[in-house]
Amino acid sequence: MTDLTSHAVDLDGSRSFRWIADGMAFGADYNPEQWPESVWAEDMELMRRAGVTNVSLAIFSWVLIEPSDGVFEWGWLDRMMDMLHEHGIGANLATPTAAPPMWLMRAHPEITTVDELGHRTAAGGRLSWSPSSATFRHYALRMVRELATRYRDHPALRLWHVSNEIGNENNVDYSPEAEAAWQAWLGKRYGGVAGVNQAWGTAFWGHTYGDLSEIVPPHHARTKHNPGLLLDWARFTSDSLLEHFIAEREVLREVTPDTPITTNFMILSEDGSEEYSGWAHEVDVLSNDHYTIGTDPLRHRELEFSADRSRGMAEGRPWLLMEHAANAVNWQQVNRAKEPGEMIRDSLSHIARGADGALFFQWRASTAGIEQWHSGMVPHSGGETRQFREVEALGAALKALAPAQGSVVEQAQVGMLVDEMSQWAIKASRLPTGLLKPLEMGRRIHKELGDRGISVDVVPSGAPLDAYRVIIVPTLYLAKDGVAEQLAQAVEAGAHVLVTFASGIVDETNRVIRGGYPGAFRDLLGMRAEEIRPLFEGETVALDDGTAASIWTELVEVGDADVLRRYAEGALAGQPALTRSVRGAGTATYLSYEPDGAGLEALVDELVELAGVTPVAAVDRGISVTRRVGENGSFLFLINHTQQDLTVDASGVDLITGEQHEAPAVVPAGRVVVLDERS
Ligand code: GAL
């Protein structure tokens, strides 16, 4: 059996913990306080049927635990913790700071966030607090200490779940306390006002500051604010939220040094306010919440991208899917119900990409409150339902996957650099086109590789690159210091790098690098673009291979790079569009336009061949394939997203059904097969 002590390790490797379940974790946010205690017994029975191992408890329970200032009542939570333990279920116990009580909001309205128009957030939502509020911090840490002290030795306690999606509803704050913290943050970062003026280029529009106290947060204005300021405002916001997490974590560590601590991330929200690649170093277990968007026909691909990104931030270590939906959510325009089988494919896709557990929001669908139309593992219609039977099937599958717990996804041959900072810089600027989507090229290339059965590590810049034969740099608008040098070294050593348009354009202060685009990578690529020539929506420009460019084109001048494709019409007719330089044992390719489907497919095929990248296994198109390897063996995860039976050139026993498969093994339509390759 897997060594359970070694698989929840913080990224410094200095702390290790027992994993939160004996196998893959399975469960949900559990809000028993919404139900009469008579329902709890039924919950325990349904949890047993489903094979639930862990629930996240007390997330929004602050007021029930502390009904008035300094008065603590533990009755129901004590009973629930005991009940969970009796039923062999672990608690991911939440610090309930996502939901400050009404009495606190009333006594201290100044703890809440203020929006860019100066409105204070009213009571009635959640996460309304300002991370810069000293008063809120005081009350929150008092609660955390009381909770940790109460349950420090409780046998049900497995994991601390700090607050909930910190930054989700409190991601911007223009309160006076935030302003003071912002000015102090700037002083620390730049050493004084002169440094800020220099970094942001405040000579523009006469914005030069005479004193740090003049630098107010970017309140609503008739024009967009300075791009350097906005980028730093995003950094400051992320740092403030992280500081709150660390403050709670330190109390928990002091009281319960042996219990792992996490906070649930929201990796992939494009307007995210948290630099999770940095936060990842502060948690003991990386956990993520993921919801698919019903209108996205490629939602399973987006899920895969997000899961690969979560693993990349966890530096390849097992992570935890803290929330996803058993069926529909309730916050989209139309909340699409999942197809039969889709929930299992979704959950196991995360597991296939390194998660050691799949939990849902939430256990039982609420009848009251704003989330009354959000699915739960147990629907309004109860346990005798199609949906709950699928939940039971998933629980059984996860139980059968216990040997894979603690294993890691096999080293990918392709790495892809994705940074929040780059997305923020794009958002902070007025670019040549508003049609540029920061993650679009990354997702498209990730999908193309996935279609070919090729595994991709999606990593933040700065991650080690030595293991990759191919490194994709998609729309890395802001190149962090040192990234260009690191890529150059990887190429010298034999890697094949693909840089796409709108990369390497600005430095860490969001200033354009002079001399032509992509400034940071020009030397590596042996070319420069003199001009960016964006296209209108629907407008295309033909290339000499018969494919077309959209959204973005450039006037490119080559140095020592070869020209692989040229523009074939318009102002750029005859000019280079796709170039490749040779450096040492590797190459660096530059794509100056957004390619159409055929253009991208051809480019990915070429690159794969050039670098000799091999698939995880020879699968039919439509199967997503990954391999996890660990001390219990090697496990091939095969997820058929189509409505036809497909095959893979592999054999082994399917851990889920126990069936022996000989090559070529059939993966039935819409199903998941996990081959234990030892057998
Ligand atoms: C998450 C949140 C949960 C629940 C869920 C609904 O963002 O953490 O508490 O609101 O969304 O999809």
XYZ file of C-alpha atoms and ligand atoms in Angstrom:
691
model
C 0.000 0.000 0.000
C 1.113 3.535 -0.657
C 3.038 5.302 2.067
C 0.353 7.647 3.272
C 2.715 9.912 5.117
C 4.589 11.192 2.147
C 2.027 12.547 -0.235
C 0.861 15.833 1.102
C 4.063 17.764 1.092
C 4.496 21.469 0.799
C 6.534 22.671 -2.122
C 9.678 23.233 -0.101
C 9.501 19.579 0.801
C 10.079 20.509 4.407
C 6.739 19.324 5.750
C 4.977 16.061 5.087
C 1.606 14.829 6.251
C -0.596 11.819 6.213
C -2.875 11.963 3.146
C -6.396 13.042 4.045
C -8.019 9.709 3.061
C -7.013 6.062 2.811
C -7.010 6.216 -0.959
C -8.561 8.779 -3.251
C -10.565 11.393 -1.357
C -14.252 11.648 -2.281
C -16.896 13.928 -0.865
C -18.163 17.475 -0.822
C -18.753 20.698 1.021
C -21.167 19.632 3.720
C -23.535 22.159 5.268
C -25.467 20.150 7.874
C -26.406 23.385 9.614
C -28.898 23.977 6.803
C -30.795 20.842 7.792
C -32.578 19.556 10.878
C -30.425 17.061 12.758
C -32.934 14.380 11.796
C -31.559 14.572 8.242
C -28.001 13.948 9.421
C -28.558 10.229 9.934
C -29.862 9.918 6.401
C -26.816 11.857 5.211
C -24.497 9.379 6.916
C -26.287 6.480 5.267
C -26.162 8.085 1.822
C -22.490 8.964 2.354
C -21.804 5.342 3.190
C -23.576 4.231 0.024
C -21.605 6.713 -2.043
C -18.267 5.881 -0.412
C -17.641 9.409 0.854
C -14.277 9.721 2.611
C -14.106 13.454 3.394
C -16.378 16.427 3.780
C -15.519 20.109 4.015
C -17.286 21.367 7.063
C -18.227 24.691 8.676
C -17.280 26.836 5.679
C -20.060 29.351 6.324
C -20.736 28.577 9.989
C -19.082 31.434 11.835
C -22.289 32.866 13.277
C -23.441 29.466 14.477
C -20.186 28.930 16.324
C -19.898 32.496 17.622
C -23.495 33.775 17.773
C -22.382 36.975 19.492
C -19.096 38.689 20.118
C -16.794 36.342 22.028
C -19.508 33.793 22.853
C -18.698 30.362 21.416
C -21.177 27.507 21.063
C -19.849 24.224 19.825
C -22.750 21.837 20.349
C -23.804 21.041 16.800
C -20.262 21.021 15.446
C -19.045 18.729 18.229
C -21.891 16.352 17.438
C -21.196 16.495 13.733
C -17.444 15.933 14.126
C -18.164 12.915 16.343
C -20.750 11.596 13.931
C -18.349 11.864 11.008
C -15.689 10.032 12.953
C -18.108 7.266 13.908
C -18.872 6.818 10.229
C -15.227 6.814 9.185
C -15.454 10.144 7.367
C -12.704 12.734 7.633
C -13.323 16.455 8.077
C -11.686 19.100 5.958
C -12.530 21.576 8.640
C -12.969 25.097 7.379
C -12.074 28.245 9.163
C -15.445 29.930 8.676
C -14.027 33.306 7.771
C -15.740 33.468 4.378
C -18.924 34.448 6.199
C -18.490 37.185 8.798
C -21.540 37.228 11.101
C -24.182 39.926 10.853
C -23.379 41.147 14.375
C -19.783 41.781 13.316
C -20.804 43.591 10.133
C -23.146 45.742 12.164
C -20.645 46.543 14.889
C -17.819 47.167 12.420
C -19.122 48.133 8.994
C -15.600 49.357 8.248
C -14.343 45.778 7.831
C -16.060 45.479 4.467
C -14.619 46.161 1.045
C -15.316 49.342 -0.908
C -15.824 49.247 -4.673
C -14.209 51.504 -7.253
C -17.116 53.953 -7.038
C -16.717 54.241 -3.291
C -19.674 52.048 -2.272
C -19.237 49.885 0.773
C -20.269 46.265 0.383
C -23.497 45.609 2.229
C -24.202 42.630 4.447
C -26.033 39.771 2.772
C -23.374 38.198 0.587
C -20.162 36.495 1.592
C -16.442 37.264 1.606
C -17.351 40.882 2.087
C -14.301 41.631 4.214
C -11.280 43.657 3.371
C -7.992 41.780 3.638
C -6.460 45.063 4.813
C -8.862 45.476 7.729
C -7.050 45.097 11.065
C -10.384 44.743 12.844
C -11.521 41.910 10.612
C -8.168 40.188 11.003
C -8.483 40.399 14.771
C -11.923 38.761 14.822
C -11.008 36.198 12.187
C -7.851 35.057 13.935
C -9.629 34.819 17.241
C -12.180 32.516 15.634
C -9.448 30.448 13.965
C -7.607 29.985 17.229
C -10.762 28.944 19.081
C -11.688 26.459 16.375
C -8.216 24.968 16.109
C -7.943 24.642 19.878
C -11.342 22.988 20.090
C -10.646 20.320 17.477
C -6.852 19.990 17.575
C -7.073 16.402 18.829
C -10.315 15.366 17.198
C -9.829 12.142 15.235
C -12.049 13.329 12.366
C -9.781 16.286 11.600
C -7.832 15.615 8.378
C -7.246 18.945 6.696
C -7.684 22.641 7.361
C -9.715 24.343 4.656
C -8.874 28.006 5.165
C -11.813 30.291 4.477
C -13.290 29.750 1.013
C -12.043 30.916 -2.368
C -10.255 33.870 -0.831
C -10.572 36.724 -3.315
C -13.709 35.444 -5.031
C -16.028 38.180 -3.836
C -13.422 40.378 -2.132
C -10.941 40.672 -4.933
C -10.821 44.423 -5.060
C -10.971 46.855 -2.246
C -10.684 50.634 -2.327
C -11.246 51.229 1.373
C -9.112 53.707 3.339
C -7.304 50.798 4.996
C -6.552 49.281 1.614
C -5.227 52.655 0.444
C -2.815 52.864 3.368
C -1.687 49.277 2.812
C -1.225 49.956 -0.916
C 0.994 52.965 -0.258
C 3.077 50.984 2.216
C 3.335 48.132 -0.309
C 4.549 50.538 -2.998
C 7.088 52.045 -0.627
C 8.469 48.624 0.101
C 8.560 47.553 -3.529
C 10.110 50.701 -4.967
C 11.945 52.250 -2.027
C 10.076 55.549 -2.438
C 8.073 57.679 -4.789
C 10.884 58.201 -7.293
C 11.035 54.483 -7.931
C 7.297 54.370 -8.591
C 7.474 57.300 -11.016
C 10.267 55.617 -12.890
C 8.580 52.198 -13.039
C 5.203 53.439 -14.228
C 6.453 56.144 -16.566
C 4.322 58.746 -14.813
C 5.687 61.565 -16.946
C 2.880 60.480 -19.274
C -0.159 62.802 -18.868
C 1.609 64.587 -16.051
C 0.988 61.886 -13.477
C 4.248 62.389 -11.622
C 3.743 61.850 -7.885
C 5.431 64.005 -5.281
C 4.775 61.679 -2.376
C 3.586 58.108 -1.851
C 0.487 59.460 -0.116
C -0.643 60.931 -3.464
C -0.880 57.470 -5.020
C -4.492 56.574 -4.466
C -5.983 53.260 -5.629
C -7.332 53.216 -9.200
C -10.856 54.384 -8.431
C -13.348 54.848 -11.209
C -12.022 57.399 -13.727
C -13.068 58.554 -17.186
C -10.009 56.951 -18.775
C -8.172 53.764 -18.076
C -5.446 54.038 -15.452
C -1.706 53.707 -16.043
C -0.868 50.095 -17.071
C 2.039 49.907 -14.626
C -0.183 51.093 -11.801
C -2.920 48.612 -12.671
C -0.465 45.732 -12.799
C 0.931 46.672 -9.395
C -2.610 47.075 -8.049
C -3.279 43.486 -9.126
C -0.051 42.347 -7.431
C -0.943 44.250 -4.285
C -4.433 42.731 -4.234
C -3.045 39.225 -4.580
C -0.445 39.868 -1.893
C -3.058 41.269 0.531
C -5.327 38.260 0.099
C -2.384 35.898 0.496
C -1.304 37.743 3.618
C -4.688 37.010 5.138
C -4.346 33.320 4.290
C -0.883 33.245 5.852
C -2.157 34.940 9.003
C -4.802 32.210 9.442
C -2.335 29.504 8.497
C 0.166 30.611 11.108
C -2.413 30.274 13.878
C -3.373 26.805 12.621
C 0.264 25.713 12.374
C 0.927 26.873 15.877
C -2.021 24.939 17.324
C -1.993 21.868 15.035
C 1.485 21.531 13.516
C 0.739 18.082 12.092
C -2.455 18.884 10.214
C -2.075 19.915 6.553
C -3.499 23.255 5.479
C -5.041 24.323 2.198
C -7.231 27.016 0.769
C -9.295 26.368 -2.338
C -7.911 28.066 -5.443
C -9.923 29.126 -8.508
C -7.362 28.354 -11.172
C -8.314 29.505 -14.653
C -10.712 32.286 -14.042
C -9.415 34.766 -16.590
C -10.016 37.772 -14.426
C -8.554 36.040 -11.388
C -6.930 38.225 -8.764
C -4.627 35.707 -7.177
C -1.152 34.759 -8.289
C -1.707 31.097 -7.483
C 1.668 30.080 -8.862
C 3.089 31.982 -5.879
C 0.344 30.972 -3.436
C 1.085 27.325 -4.271
C 4.258 27.616 -2.185
C 2.256 28.602 0.873
C -0.199 25.678 1.090
C 0.524 22.135 2.259
C -1.802 20.646 -0.347
C -2.804 22.517 -3.465
C -6.564 22.381 -3.874
C -8.620 23.757 -6.711
C -12.263 24.425 -7.526
C -13.297 23.819 -11.100
C -16.591 24.398 -12.893
C -17.246 23.807 -16.563
C -19.066 26.364 -18.680
C -22.145 24.818 -20.270
C -21.949 26.752 -23.521
C -18.329 25.714 -24.164
C -18.394 22.760 -26.568
C -14.791 21.994 -25.569
C -15.424 22.214 -21.829
C -13.679 18.902 -21.185
C -10.579 20.326 -22.872
C -10.749 23.449 -20.737
C -11.017 21.175 -17.692
C -7.901 19.290 -18.800
C -6.003 22.541 -19.275
C -6.992 23.716 -15.811
C -6.073 20.383 -14.225
C -2.677 20.347 -15.955
C -2.176 23.874 -14.722
C -3.048 22.890 -11.158
C -0.502 20.072 -11.331
C 2.083 22.439 -12.817
C 1.648 24.838 -9.923
C 1.926 21.921 -7.489
C 5.256 21.068 -9.158
C 3.879 17.691 -10.182
C 2.818 16.637 -6.700
C -0.651 15.227 -6.073
C -3.276 17.908 -5.534
C -6.938 17.927 -4.587
C -10.049 18.833 -6.548
C -11.878 20.598 -3.740
C -15.036 21.553 -5.628
C -16.791 20.726 -8.854
C -20.436 20.212 -9.751
C -22.308 16.932 -9.729
C -24.744 18.373 -12.233
C -25.803 21.938 -13.113
C -24.503 25.085 -11.429
C -26.786 28.084 -10.852
C -24.664 31.025 -11.927
C -24.644 30.743 -15.711
C -27.245 32.176 -18.082
C -28.645 28.699 -18.706
C -27.443 26.102 -16.257
C -26.961 23.075 -18.422
C -27.474 19.675 -16.807
C -24.575 17.265 -17.289
C -25.065 14.363 -19.690
C -25.251 10.920 -18.109
C -21.628 9.854 -17.633
C -20.259 13.390 -17.887
C -19.819 13.844 -14.151
C -17.719 10.677 -13.923
C -15.618 11.723 -16.913
C -15.107 15.174 -15.404
C -14.151 13.887 -11.974
C -11.804 11.230 -13.293
C -10.216 13.684 -15.731
C -8.947 15.613 -12.730
C -7.730 12.388 -11.127
C -6.058 11.382 -14.392
C -4.116 14.646 -14.246
C -2.786 14.234 -10.767
C -5.601 14.965 -8.309
C -5.733 12.550 -5.373
C -9.362 13.237 -4.669
C -12.522 14.671 -6.182
C -14.921 16.649 -4.011
C -18.038 18.542 -4.930
C -19.864 21.661 -4.061
C -21.984 20.447 -2.269
C -23.285 17.304 -0.582
C -27.028 17.986 -0.543
C -28.719 20.517 -2.827
C -30.015 23.397 -0.672
C -33.695 24.222 -0.552
C -33.187 27.819 0.578
C -30.610 30.502 -0.054
C -29.117 31.791 -3.278
C -27.693 28.394 -4.227
C -31.020 26.514 -3.972
C -30.749 25.710 -7.701
C -27.156 24.504 -7.590
C -26.734 20.750 -7.854
C -25.392 18.683 -4.985
C -24.298 15.061 -4.818
C -27.773 14.413 -3.409
C -30.345 16.224 -5.567
C -33.603 17.715 -4.297
C -35.245 14.521 -5.472
C -33.104 12.427 -3.139
C -30.959 9.308 -3.168
C -33.122 7.173 -5.483
C -32.216 9.073 -8.619
C -30.141 8.720 -11.772
C -27.779 11.338 -10.466
C -27.178 9.708 -7.115
C -26.642 6.321 -8.773
C -23.917 7.986 -10.833
C -22.462 9.440 -7.629
C -22.359 5.920 -6.197
C -20.676 4.621 -9.342
C -18.070 7.364 -9.101
C -17.460 6.563 -5.443
C -16.922 2.916 -6.342
C -14.526 3.876 -9.138
C -12.495 6.120 -6.849
C -12.310 3.381 -4.259
C -10.980 1.029 -6.900
C -8.359 3.620 -7.851
C -6.786 3.587 -4.381
C -3.569 1.971 -5.670
C -2.992 5.066 -7.811
C -3.211 7.450 -4.851
C 0.145 9.066 -4.265
C 1.336 8.314 -7.799
C 2.302 11.207 -10.046
C 1.570 12.003 -13.647
C 4.419 10.758 -15.803
C 6.877 13.464 -16.827
C 5.506 15.230 -19.905
C 7.712 15.855 -22.927
C 5.989 19.166 -23.583
C 5.958 22.115 -21.217
C 3.843 25.233 -21.585
C 4.460 28.527 -19.797
C 1.374 30.281 -18.435
C 1.523 33.136 -15.913
C -1.216 35.065 -14.172
C 1.012 38.126 -14.300
C 0.924 38.078 -18.079
C -2.885 37.901 -18.085
C -3.016 40.809 -15.665
C -0.671 42.882 -17.818
C -2.922 42.311 -20.839
C -5.957 43.335 -18.835
C -4.180 46.410 -17.486
C -3.356 47.734 -20.952
C -5.109 49.140 -23.969
C -3.706 46.851 -26.604
C -3.673 47.077 -30.398
C -6.755 44.825 -30.270
C -9.419 44.083 -27.732
C -9.908 40.665 -29.317
C -6.787 39.177 -27.742
C -7.720 36.494 -25.221
C -4.819 35.767 -22.887
C -5.357 32.009 -22.606
C -6.748 31.266 -26.063
C -3.541 30.162 -27.815
C -2.444 28.163 -24.794
C -5.736 26.295 -24.715
C -5.795 25.703 -28.446
C -2.285 24.263 -28.535
C -2.940 22.213 -25.401
C -5.988 20.726 -27.117
C -4.087 19.909 -30.302
C -1.437 18.074 -28.296
C -4.098 16.307 -26.238
C -5.796 15.171 -29.452
C -2.533 13.442 -30.358
C -2.295 11.695 -26.969
C 0.560 13.975 -25.921
C 0.828 15.030 -22.307
C 1.574 18.664 -21.435
C 2.794 20.182 -18.192
C 1.341 23.672 -17.883
C 3.805 25.460 -15.628
C 4.474 28.987 -14.439
C 7.558 30.665 -15.850
C 10.557 30.032 -13.665
C 9.713 26.308 -13.417
C 12.550 23.946 -14.454
C 12.462 23.325 -18.193
C 15.210 20.720 -18.636
C 12.839 17.788 -19.092
C 10.957 19.218 -22.074
C 11.583 18.467 -25.743
C 9.063 21.123 -26.700
C 8.291 24.302 -24.783
C 5.264 26.367 -25.765
C 5.210 30.066 -24.921
C 1.641 31.124 -25.758
C 0.760 34.808 -25.479
C 3.222 35.359 -22.667
C 2.711 39.113 -23.032
C 4.737 39.906 -19.926
C 8.021 38.032 -19.818
C 9.251 37.825 -16.255
C 12.930 38.586 -15.687
C 15.107 35.591 -16.466
C 12.592 33.685 -18.608
C 14.228 34.563 -21.922
C 17.624 33.383 -20.634
C 16.120 30.181 -19.303
C 14.465 29.464 -22.649
C 17.693 30.236 -24.497
C 19.541 27.699 -22.352
C 16.859 25.077 -22.924
C 17.063 25.613 -26.684
C 20.886 25.397 -26.689
C 20.492 22.086 -24.881
C 18.086 20.737 -27.499
C 14.583 21.962 -26.729
C 12.278 23.194 -29.467
C 10.495 26.344 -28.397
C 7.361 27.816 -29.959
C 6.655 31.460 -29.110
C 3.310 32.830 -30.264
C 2.330 36.413 -31.087
C 1.778 38.915 -28.269
C 4.563 37.389 -26.186
C 7.555 39.039 -24.546
C 6.224 42.496 -25.308
C 6.468 44.133 -21.876
C 8.765 43.854 -18.882
C 7.734 43.363 -15.257
C 6.647 46.995 -14.947
C 4.309 46.598 -17.943
C 6.514 48.810 -20.103
C 7.011 47.950 -23.756
C 10.498 46.622 -24.507
C 11.955 48.797 -27.258
C 13.481 47.691 -30.552
C 10.680 45.545 -31.946
C 8.519 42.656 -30.817
C 8.638 40.211 -29.129
C 11.190 42.275 -27.219
C 12.248 39.719 -24.661
C 12.645 36.884 -27.168
C 14.023 38.607 -30.285
C 17.558 37.273 -29.927
C 16.381 33.745 -29.325
C 14.059 33.897 -32.326
C 16.456 35.647 -34.711
C 13.756 38.044 -35.928
C 11.882 41.137 -34.956
C 8.420 42.474 -35.690
C 8.350 46.150 -36.541
C 4.609 46.585 -36.558
C 1.550 44.893 -35.152
C -1.362 44.860 -37.615
C -4.495 43.576 -35.905
C -7.492 42.325 -37.890
C -11.153 43.065 -37.329
C -13.455 40.359 -36.060
C -14.124 37.953 -38.937
C -11.344 39.433 -41.086
C -8.670 36.992 -42.264
C -5.417 37.143 -44.196
C -4.274 34.207 -46.363
C -0.913 32.558 -45.849
C 1.177 30.853 -48.507
C 0.257 27.364 -47.265
C -3.428 27.956 -47.929
C -4.376 28.523 -44.289
C -5.425 31.863 -42.834
C -4.530 34.287 -40.059
C -7.018 36.159 -37.922
C -7.004 38.677 -35.046
C -3.285 39.513 -35.111
C -0.622 39.856 -37.823
C 2.800 41.482 -37.802
C 5.344 42.982 -40.153
C 8.269 40.668 -39.447
C 11.897 41.098 -40.399
C 14.135 38.032 -40.092
C 17.705 38.080 -38.845
C 19.223 34.595 -38.848
C 15.889 32.762 -38.730
C 14.419 30.772 -41.623
C 11.021 31.691 -42.984
C 8.558 28.773 -42.826
C 5.398 30.547 -43.977
C 4.654 33.917 -45.499
C 1.610 36.144 -45.626
C 0.016 35.834 -49.054
C -2.196 38.916 -49.323
C -2.768 42.467 -48.223
C -0.175 44.882 -46.891
C 1.982 42.015 -45.630
C 1.917 39.930 -48.845
C 5.262 38.132 -49.243
C 6.439 38.979 -45.730
C 7.522 36.359 -43.137
C 4.758 35.023 -40.902
C 6.246 31.928 -39.273
C 9.978 31.765 -38.620
C 12.459 29.372 -37.060
C 15.956 29.915 -35.737
C 18.474 27.213 -34.879
C 20.404 27.640 -31.640
C 22.762 24.926 -30.412
C 20.910 21.622 -30.417
C 17.435 23.138 -30.528
C 15.231 25.561 -32.408
C 12.997 28.535 -31.678
C 9.859 29.062 -33.785
C 7.891 32.297 -33.889
C 4.234 32.447 -34.881
C 3.300 36.044 -35.683
C -0.454 35.472 -36.213
C -3.426 33.587 -34.854
C -3.672 30.529 -37.129
C -6.882 28.842 -38.236
C -7.582 25.223 -37.290
C -5.740 23.664 -40.224
C -2.778 26.015 -39.783
C -2.397 25.138 -36.133
C -2.774 21.404 -36.732
C -0.003 21.472 -39.324
C 2.259 23.513 -37.076
C 1.754 21.201 -34.101
C 2.387 18.133 -36.296
C 5.632 19.660 -37.565
C 6.830 20.539 -34.112
C 6.006 17.119 -32.699
C 7.927 15.477 -35.509
C 10.877 17.843 -35.268
C 11.252 17.224 -31.537
C 10.426 13.511 -31.669
C 7.651 13.895 -29.093
C 5.777 10.653 -28.472
C 2.225 10.119 -27.222
C 1.501 8.634 -23.808
C -0.073 5.700 -25.675
C -1.364 5.170 -29.188
C -5.027 6.150 -28.791
C -7.830 6.859 -31.232
C -8.781 10.519 -31.460
C -11.445 11.278 -28.888
C -9.693 9.507 -26.030
C -7.859 11.632 -23.486
C -4.887 9.704 -22.178
C -2.505 10.228 -19.267
C -0.300 7.932 -17.214
C 0.246 8.069 -13.475
C 3.232 6.233 -12.044
C 4.024 5.415 -8.448
C 5.225 2.757 -6.108
C 2.166 0.614 -6.852
C 2.769 0.598 -10.572
C 1.745 2.408 -13.684
C -1.831 3.412 -14.467
C -3.075 4.408 -17.889
C -6.128 6.689 -17.683
C -8.286 6.574 -20.810
C -11.329 8.813 -21.101
C -13.565 8.421 -24.136
C -15.313 11.714 -24.820
C -17.152 10.460 -27.900
C -20.262 8.424 -28.499
C -18.409 5.576 -30.211
C -16.251 2.823 -28.795
C -12.581 3.650 -29.398
C -9.340 1.770 -28.889
C -5.890 2.123 -27.373
C -2.834 0.073 -28.134
C -2.334 -1.085 -24.553
C -3.272 -3.919 -22.250
C -3.862 -4.468 -18.560
C -6.608 -4.875 -16.003
C -9.133 -2.059 -15.769
C -8.995 -1.016 -12.140
C -12.593 0.197 -12.331
C -14.279 -2.942 -13.721
C -11.617 -5.543 -12.959
C -11.761 -6.625 -16.604
C -8.595 -7.826 -18.371
C -7.956 -5.987 -21.655
C -5.614 -7.162 -24.397
C -4.195 -4.704 -26.914
C -5.887 -3.049 -28.649
C -8.135 -2.400 -25.667
C -11.602 -0.970 -26.233
C -12.627 2.130 -24.323
C -16.426 2.111 -24.563
C -18.280 5.237 -25.706
C -18.385 7.904 -23.007
C -16.595 5.683 -20.502
C -13.401 5.755 -18.471
C -10.933 2.871 -18.358
C -7.895 2.862 -16.062
C -5.457 0.152 -17.049
C -3.176 -1.200 -14.399
C -0.206 -1.765 -16.667
C 1.492 -4.269 -14.352
C -1.113 -6.838 -15.222
C -17.741 28.246 -5.535
C -17.882 28.421 -4.031
C -18.956 27.541 -3.445
C -20.194 27.612 -4.284
C -19.858 27.225 -5.707
C -21.045 27.209 -6.630
O -17.172 29.357 -6.115
O -16.661 28.151 -3.385
O -19.210 27.951 -2.120
O -20.699 28.907 -4.239
O -18.928 28.140 -6.215
O -20.669 26.823 -7.929
